[in-house]
Every structure is written in C-alpha cells, then in structure tokens.
CSV table of C-alpha atoms and ligand atoms in Angstrom, one decimal:
chain,number,residue,atom,x,y,z
A,179,LEU,CA,-48.3,100.9,132.8
A,180,PRO,CA,-44.2,101.6,133.9
A,181,LYS,CA,-43.2,98.4,135.6
A,182,THR,CA,-41.7,100.4,138.7
A,183,GLU,CA,-45.5,102.1,139.0
A,184,ARG,CA,-47.4,98.7,138.5
A,185,TRP,CA,-44.7,97.5,141.1
A,186,THR,CA,-45.9,100.0,143.6
A,187,GLN,CA,-49.4,99.6,143.2
A,188,ILE,CA,-48.8,96.1,144.0
A,189,LEU,CA,-46.8,96.6,147.1
A,190,VAL,CA,-49.5,98.9,148.3
A,191,GLU,CA,-52.3,96.3,148.4
A,192,CYS,CA,-49.9,93.9,150.0
A,193,LYS,CA,-49.5,96.3,153.1
A,194,ASP,CA,-53.1,96.7,153.1
A,195,ASN,CA,-53.8,93.2,153.2
A,196,VAL,CA,-50.9,93.1,156.1
A,197,LYS,CA,-53.0,95.7,157.9
A,198,LYS,CA,-56.3,93.3,157.7
A,199,ASP,CA,-54.7,90.2,158.2
A,200,THR,CA,-52.7,91.3,161.6
A,201,LYS,CA,-55.7,93.3,162.6
A,202,PRO,CA,-57.5,90.6,164.8
A,203,LEU,CA,-53.9,89.6,166.8
A,204,LEU,CA,-53.5,92.7,167.7
A,205,GLY,CA,-56.1,92.1,170.4
A,206,GLN,CA,-53.6,89.7,171.9
A,207,ILE,CA,-50.2,92.8,172.7
A,208,GLY,CA,-48.8,92.3,176.1
A,209,ARG,CA,-49.7,88.6,176.5
A,210,THR,CA,-47.1,86.5,176.2
A,211,GLN,CA,-47.0,83.9,172.7
A,212,ARG,CA,-45.2,80.5,172.0
A,213,ASP,CA,-43.5,81.0,169.6
A,214,LEU,CA,-43.8,79.0,166.3
A,215,GLY,CA,-40.0,77.6,165.5
A,216,THR,CA,-36.9,80.2,164.4
A,217,GLY,CA,-37.5,82.2,161.0
A,218,ALA,CA,-35.1,82.1,158.4
A,219,GLY,CA,-32.8,84.8,159.7
A,220,GLY,CA,-32.9,83.3,163.3
A,221,ASP,CA,-35.7,85.0,165.2
A,222,ALA,CA,-38.3,83.5,167.2
A,223,ILE,CA,-41.8,83.6,164.7
A,224,LYS,CA,-44.9,84.9,166.2
A,225,SER,CA,-48.4,84.4,164.6
A,226,VAL,CA,-48.0,87.7,163.9
A,227,ASP,CA,-45.4,87.2,161.2
A,228,LEU,CA,-46.6,84.3,159.7
A,229,ALA,CA,-49.9,86.2,158.8
A,230,ALA,CA,-48.3,89.3,157.6
A,231,GLU,CA,-45.9,86.9,155.7
A,232,ASN,CA,-48.7,85.3,154.5
A,233,ALA,CA,-50.2,88.1,153.5
A,234,ILE,CA,-48.0,89.4,150.8
A,235,ILE,CA,-47.4,86.1,149.1
A,236,ARG,CA,-51.2,86.1,148.6
A,237,THR,CA,-51.2,89.2,147.2
A,238,LEU,CA,-48.4,88.8,145.2
A,239,GLN,CA,-49.3,85.8,143.7
A,240,ARG,CA,-53.0,87.0,142.7
A,241,ASN,CA,-50.8,89.6,140.6
A,242,GLU,CA,-47.5,87.8,139.4
A,243,SER,CA,-47.3,84.3,137.9
A,244,SER,CA,-43.5,83.6,139.1
A,245,PHE,CA,-41.5,85.1,141.6
A,246,THR,CA,-38.8,84.5,144.4
A,247,VAL,CA,-39.7,85.5,148.4
A,248,ILE,CA,-36.5,86.0,150.2
A,249,SER,CA,-38.3,86.2,153.6
A,250,GLU,CA,-37.1,86.9,157.2
A,251,GLU,CA,-39.7,84.1,158.3
A,252,SER,CA,-39.8,81.5,155.5
A,253,GLY,CA,-36.0,82.2,153.7
A,254,VAL,CA,-36.1,81.4,150.1
A,255,VAL,CA,-38.8,80.1,148.3
A,256,GLU,CA,-39.6,80.0,144.7
A,257,TYR,CA,-43.2,80.5,143.3
A,258,GLY,CA,-44.5,79.9,139.5
A,259,GLY,CA,-42.4,78.4,136.7
A,260,ASN,CA,-40.3,81.5,136.0
A,261,PRO,CA,-38.8,82.5,139.6
A,262,ASP,CA,-35.8,84.2,138.1
A,263,LYS,CA,-37.6,87.1,136.6
A,264,CYS,CA,-38.7,89.3,140.1
A,265,TYR,CA,-37.3,88.5,143.3
A,266,ILE,CA,-39.5,89.5,146.6
A,267,THR,CA,-37.1,90.6,150.1
A,268,MET,CA,-39.2,91.2,153.2
A,269,ASP,CA,-39.3,91.4,156.7
A,270,PRO,CA,-43.3,91.0,156.9
A,271,ILE,CA,-42.6,92.8,160.5
A,272,ASP,CA,-39.8,94.6,161.4
A,273,GLY,CA,-40.4,95.1,165.0
A,274,THR,CA,-42.6,92.5,166.9
A,275,THR,CA,-41.0,92.6,169.8
A,276,ASN,CA,-42.3,96.4,170.0
A,277,LEU,CA,-45.8,95.1,168.4
A,278,MET,CA,-45.6,92.3,171.1
A,279,ARG,CA,-45.2,95.3,173.7
A,280,GLY,CA,-47.3,97.6,172.4
A,281,VAL,CA,-44.6,100.1,171.6
A,282,PRO,CA,-46.3,102.3,168.3
A,283,PHE,CA,-43.2,101.4,166.3
A,284,TYR,CA,-43.5,98.6,163.5
A,285,ALA,CA,-43.3,98.3,160.1
A,286,THR,CA,-43.9,96.2,156.8
A,287,SER,CA,-40.9,96.1,154.7
A,288,ILE,CA,-40.8,95.2,151.1
A,289,ALA,CA,-38.0,95.0,147.9
A,290,VAL,CA,-38.5,94.1,144.6
A,291,SER,CA,-35.4,93.6,141.8
A,292,SER,CA,-34.6,92.3,139.3
A,293,LYS,CA,-31.5,90.4,140.3
A,294,PRO,CA,-31.1,88.5,144.6
A,295,GLU,CA,-29.0,91.6,144.9
A,296,LEU,CA,-29.4,95.3,146.6
A,297,SER,CA,-28.6,97.1,143.9
A,298,ALA,CA,-30.8,95.5,141.5
A,299,VAL,CA,-33.8,96.6,143.9
A,300,HIS,CA,-35.5,98.8,141.8
A,301,THR,CA,-39.0,99.3,143.9
A,302,ALA,CA,-39.8,99.9,147.9
A,303,LEU,CA,-42.0,99.7,150.1
A,304,VAL,CA,-42.2,100.5,154.1
A,305,THR,CA,-44.4,100.7,156.1
A,306,ASP,CA,-45.0,102.1,159.3
A,307,LEU,CA,-48.0,99.8,160.2
A,308,CYS,CA,-49.0,101.7,163.9
A,309,HIS,CA,-49.8,104.6,161.5
A,310,ASP,CA,-50.6,103.5,158.2
A,311,LEU,CA,-48.0,106.0,156.7
A,312,THR,CA,-45.9,104.6,154.2
A,313,TYR,CA,-42.6,105.4,152.1
A,314,THR,CA,-42.2,104.3,148.8
A,315,ALA,CA,-39.2,104.6,146.2
A,316,ARG,CA,-39.1,103.8,142.7
A,317,ALA,CA,-35.3,103.8,141.4
A,318,GLY,CA,-34.4,106.8,139.4
A,319,LYS,CA,-38.3,108.9,140.4
A,320,GLY,CA,-37.4,109.7,144.2
A,321,ALA,CA,-38.7,109.2,147.2
A,322,PHE,CA,-41.9,109.5,148.7
A,323,LEU,CA,-44.2,109.3,152.2
A,324,GLN,CA,-47.7,109.1,151.2
A,325,ASN,CA,-47.6,111.4,148.2
A,326,ARG,CA,-45.0,113.8,149.1
A,327,LYS,CA,-41.7,113.9,147.9
A,328,ILE,CA,-39.9,113.5,150.9
A,329,ARG,CA,-35.5,114.8,151.7
A,330,PRO,CA,-33.0,114.2,154.2
A,331,SER,CA,-32.5,116.9,157.1
A,332,GLU,CA,-29.3,119.2,156.3
A,333,THR,CA,-28.2,118.5,160.0
A,334,LEU,CA,-24.3,118.9,159.4
A,335,GLY,CA,-22.8,117.6,163.2
A,336,VAL,CA,-23.3,114.8,165.2
A,337,GLU,CA,-23.1,117.0,168.2
A,338,ASP,CA,-27.0,118.5,167.3
A,339,GLY,CA,-27.9,115.7,165.8
A,340,VAL,CA,-30.4,112.5,166.0
A,341,ILE,CA,-29.1,109.6,166.0
A,342,GLY,CA,-29.7,106.6,165.9
A,343,VAL,CA,-27.7,103.5,167.2
A,344,ASP,CA,-28.6,100.1,167.2
A,345,LEU,CA,-26.2,98.5,170.0
A,346,ASN,CA,-28.8,95.1,170.6
A,347,GLY,CA,-27.2,91.5,169.9
A,348,TYR,CA,-25.2,90.9,173.3
A,349,ARG,CA,-21.5,92.1,171.6
A,350,ILE,CA,-21.2,95.6,173.3
A,351,GLN,CA,-18.2,94.7,175.2
A,352,GLU,CA,-16.6,94.8,171.7
A,353,LEU,CA,-18.6,97.0,169.8
A,354,ALA,CA,-18.8,99.9,172.4
A,355,PRO,CA,-14.4,101.3,172.0
A,356,ARG,CA,-15.6,102.0,168.3
A,357,LEU,CA,-18.9,103.9,169.6
A,358,SER,CA,-17.0,105.6,172.3
A,359,SER,CA,-16.6,108.7,170.6
A,360,LEU,CA,-19.6,108.9,168.8
A,361,LEU,CA,-21.8,108.5,171.8
A,362,GLY,CA,-19.8,110.7,173.4
A,363,GLN,CA,-21.0,113.5,171.3
A,364,THR,CA,-23.8,112.7,170.3
A,365,LYS,CA,-26.6,114.5,172.6
A,366,HIS,CA,-29.6,112.8,171.2
A,367,MET,CA,-28.6,109.2,170.8
A,368,ARG,CA,-31.9,106.7,170.3
A,369,HIS,CA,-32.9,103.3,169.3
A,370,LEU,CA,-36.1,103.2,168.0
A,371,GLY,CA,-36.1,99.2,167.4
A,372,ALA,CA,-37.6,98.5,164.2
A,373,ASN,CA,-34.8,99.0,161.9
A,374,ALA,CA,-36.5,99.4,158.3
A,375,LEU,CA,-38.8,102.7,159.6
A,376,GLU,CA,-35.6,104.3,161.4
A,377,LEU,CA,-33.8,104.0,158.2
A,378,CYS,CA,-37.1,105.8,156.8
A,379,TYR,CA,-36.9,108.1,159.5
A,380,VAL,CA,-33.2,109.4,157.8
A,381,ALA,CA,-34.6,109.4,154.7
A,382,ASP,CA,-37.2,111.9,155.6
A,383,GLY,CA,-35.0,113.9,157.8
A,384,THR,CA,-37.0,112.9,161.3
A,385,ILE,CA,-33.6,111.4,162.1
A,386,ASP,CA,-30.2,112.5,160.8
A,387,ALA,CA,-28.4,109.2,160.9
A,388,PHE,CA,-28.6,105.8,161.7
A,389,VAL,CA,-25.4,103.7,162.4
A,390,ASP,CA,-25.8,99.6,162.5
A,391,ILE,CA,-22.3,97.9,163.1
A,392,ARG,CA,-23.4,95.1,165.2
A,393,GLY,CA,-22.7,92.5,161.9
A,394,ARG,CA,-26.7,91.7,162.5
A,395,LEU,CA,-28.6,94.5,160.2
A,396,ARG,CA,-30.7,91.6,158.1
A,397,THR,CA,-31.2,92.7,154.1
A,398,THR,CA,-34.1,91.7,154.7
A,399,ASP,CA,-34.9,94.3,157.2
A,400,MET,CA,-33.2,97.2,154.7
A,401,ALA,CA,-33.6,96.1,151.1
A,402,ALA,CA,-36.6,98.3,150.8
A,403,ALA,CA,-35.0,101.3,153.0
A,404,TRP,CA,-31.8,101.3,151.2
A,405,LEU,CA,-33.6,102.3,147.6
A,406,ILE,CA,-35.9,104.6,149.7
A,407,LEU,CA,-32.8,106.4,151.5
A,408,ARG,CA,-31.0,106.5,148.1
A,409,GLU,CA,-34.1,108.0,146.0
A,410,ALA,CA,-34.4,110.5,149.4
A,411,GLY,CA,-30.7,111.9,148.6
A,412,ALA,CA,-29.3,110.3,151.5
A,413,THR,CA,-26.3,108.4,151.7
A,414,ILE,CA,-26.3,104.9,152.7
A,415,THR,CA,-22.6,103.0,152.9
A,416,THR,CA,-20.6,100.7,154.6
A,417,PRO,CA,-18.7,102.0,157.9
A,418,LYS,CA,-15.8,101.9,155.2
A,419,GLY,CA,-17.5,104.1,153.8
A,420,ASP,CA,-17.8,101.8,151.0
A,421,GLU,CA,-20.7,101.0,148.5
A,422,LEU,CA,-23.5,98.8,149.8
A,423,GLU,CA,-23.0,95.7,147.4
A,424,VAL,CA,-24.4,92.7,149.4
A,425,GLY,CA,-26.6,89.4,147.8
A,426,LEU,CA,-29.8,89.5,149.0
A,427,ASP,CA,-30.7,86.2,151.6
A,428,PRO,CA,-32.1,85.9,154.8
A,429,ARG,CA,-28.6,84.9,156.6
A,430,GLN,CA,-26.6,87.9,155.1
A,431,ARG,CA,-25.4,90.4,157.6
A,432,VAL,CA,-24.2,93.6,156.5
A,433,ASP,CA,-23.0,97.3,158.6
A,434,CYS,CA,-24.0,99.9,157.6
A,435,ILE,CA,-24.0,104.1,158.6
A,436,ALA,CA,-26.8,105.9,156.9
A,437,ALA,CA,-27.1,109.3,157.3
A,438,ALA,CA,-29.0,112.6,155.9
A,439,ASN,CA,-25.9,114.1,153.9
A,440,GLY,CA,-22.2,113.9,153.1
A,441,ASN,CA,-21.3,116.0,155.7
A,442,ILE,CA,-22.9,114.4,158.8
A,443,HIS,CA,-21.7,110.7,156.9
A,444,GLU,CA,-18.4,111.4,157.0
A,445,ARG,CA,-18.7,113.0,160.7
A,446,ILE,CA,-19.5,109.6,161.7
A,447,LEU,CA,-17.1,107.6,159.0
A,448,GLU,CA,-14.5,109.2,161.0
A,449,LEU,CA,-15.6,108.5,164.6
A,450,VAL,CA,-15.9,104.9,163.4
A,451,ARG,CA,-13.7,103.9,161.5
A,452,PRO,CA,-11.9,100.4,162.8
A,453,GLY,CA,-8.8,100.9,164.8
A,454,LYS,CA,-10.5,104.7,166.2
A,455,GLU,CA,-10.7,102.5,169.8
A,456,ALA,CA,-7.1,102.3,169.8
A,457,GLU,CA,-6.2,105.8,169.9
B,588,LIG,MG1,-39.3,90.7,161.4
C-alpha cells in the first residue's frame, strides 16, 4: 500500500477510536467540568480532551513502532526508538467549548509529516465528530469528504461570500482597525468555534474564506486542514500573501488567510493588509 494510503487508514482508525472513547463522556455536556491542568497549547484540559488524545496515541502505537506526537494537550512526546521517522501533529478535540456547551461543531484534527514542518505534511484527517463526517487529504492525491472529492467555491467577492473570522482572544481593539474594512463589506460573517473544521468548510465550498490574524492560531489546529485546503485547490497564506512556512509545535502560532480561490483571496489580502487601518 502506498505510504499515504496506509496512513489514511490509520488516521481513520484513530478517529473511530476517538468517537468510541469519548462517547461515554458526552453525557456530561452542559455540566461544569473540572479543568485537568493546562495543555501544551495553553488551554485548560478537559477529560474529553485526554480521552481523545489517549485513543489516538493507543491506535498509533498499535500500527507504528516509532513516531513523535506533537499535541495540543501533551506537547511533544517521542515514542519508540526511531521517533524522527514521522511526526503526528494533532488537536484531539478542536472546539472543546462547543462540545461542552452542546454546540454541534467540534472536530478531531491529525496531520502526518516526515519532518516537524508544516510543508512536510503528507497525510491529513479532520473529522466532524458531531456528524461523523471525515475530511482527508494525501499530498498530490486530492482532498475528500467521506469518499467524494471536494472543491472550494467559485464565489469571487467578499460582499456575497460567507466569511469566517476568528475574533477570539481579547485583542479586539488592536484587531478591529485591520478588520473593519473586511467586516464592513461582509454581509455573512461567521465564527463557528472549531478552526480545523471551519478551514475544511473553505476546502469544500461550505464557506468562502476564513481569516485568523489574531496571532493565536496553533499549528496543532491547522496542520491537517492546511493540506486539505491545498489539495482541494483553495489558497492558504500569511496575511501578506506568503507561503505558510512554520515549524510544527504546540506553542507555534500562525496568522492565516484561507480562501476558496485566488480572486477572493486577493480581495481579502487587500482589505486586511497591515497599514490598512491608517487609511
Ligand atoms: Mg483541543
């Protein structure tokens, strides 16, 4: 079996086990839960995050003798005697707050790479855990939702587009001037609360763009979606329009603009470029 095809099978097994192992905990939705410390990515850990992470690591260990995990929860952990042969970058549950509050939008995100660098990601999976819908991508082989090949939308403008914008993070006064042109022209602005999945919504044409310039997006949240977007034919860059070249690390933060096509991407870059607020 080709390497990325085999990895896709392993990632599907991982998300099946996440579903199975988190199911008993979903009855606690809506009830206040104790935080179990702080994860490597800086957020409070809930028992459901740990159950999901353990399900993935157990599945990886059954299939692979050696790997390095780069996780939002436990950080960087090496397994086996040859951990440099592959890197698994994951957010076991992206959108834990949605899960806890009963908002049906949260996901598991897992990316496999040969080096701890975003550009080396070769296999990716994001599963909408609420609806059991799985996005996958393999480098050079396209992106899929379930078994159907996906493509982004052909929407050209921001006016009639549906645009995801993450404004979380307590820096609204700083961010508002840069975002005001975009928000002023966007009739359908959204933030759904699980960035891995929201990025996949750009890849399959559900929405037209996703903008996160807070300086807070983690590589554990977006490594898998990055490949899914690129393989679907969407565009994802820095706010300056450059390739995203970052190391995979739970503490690494990135700004990104993901868009369905070059037209809408270019429009958004113009609207949010640094210095825009002075005009
Ligand atoms: Mg998480």
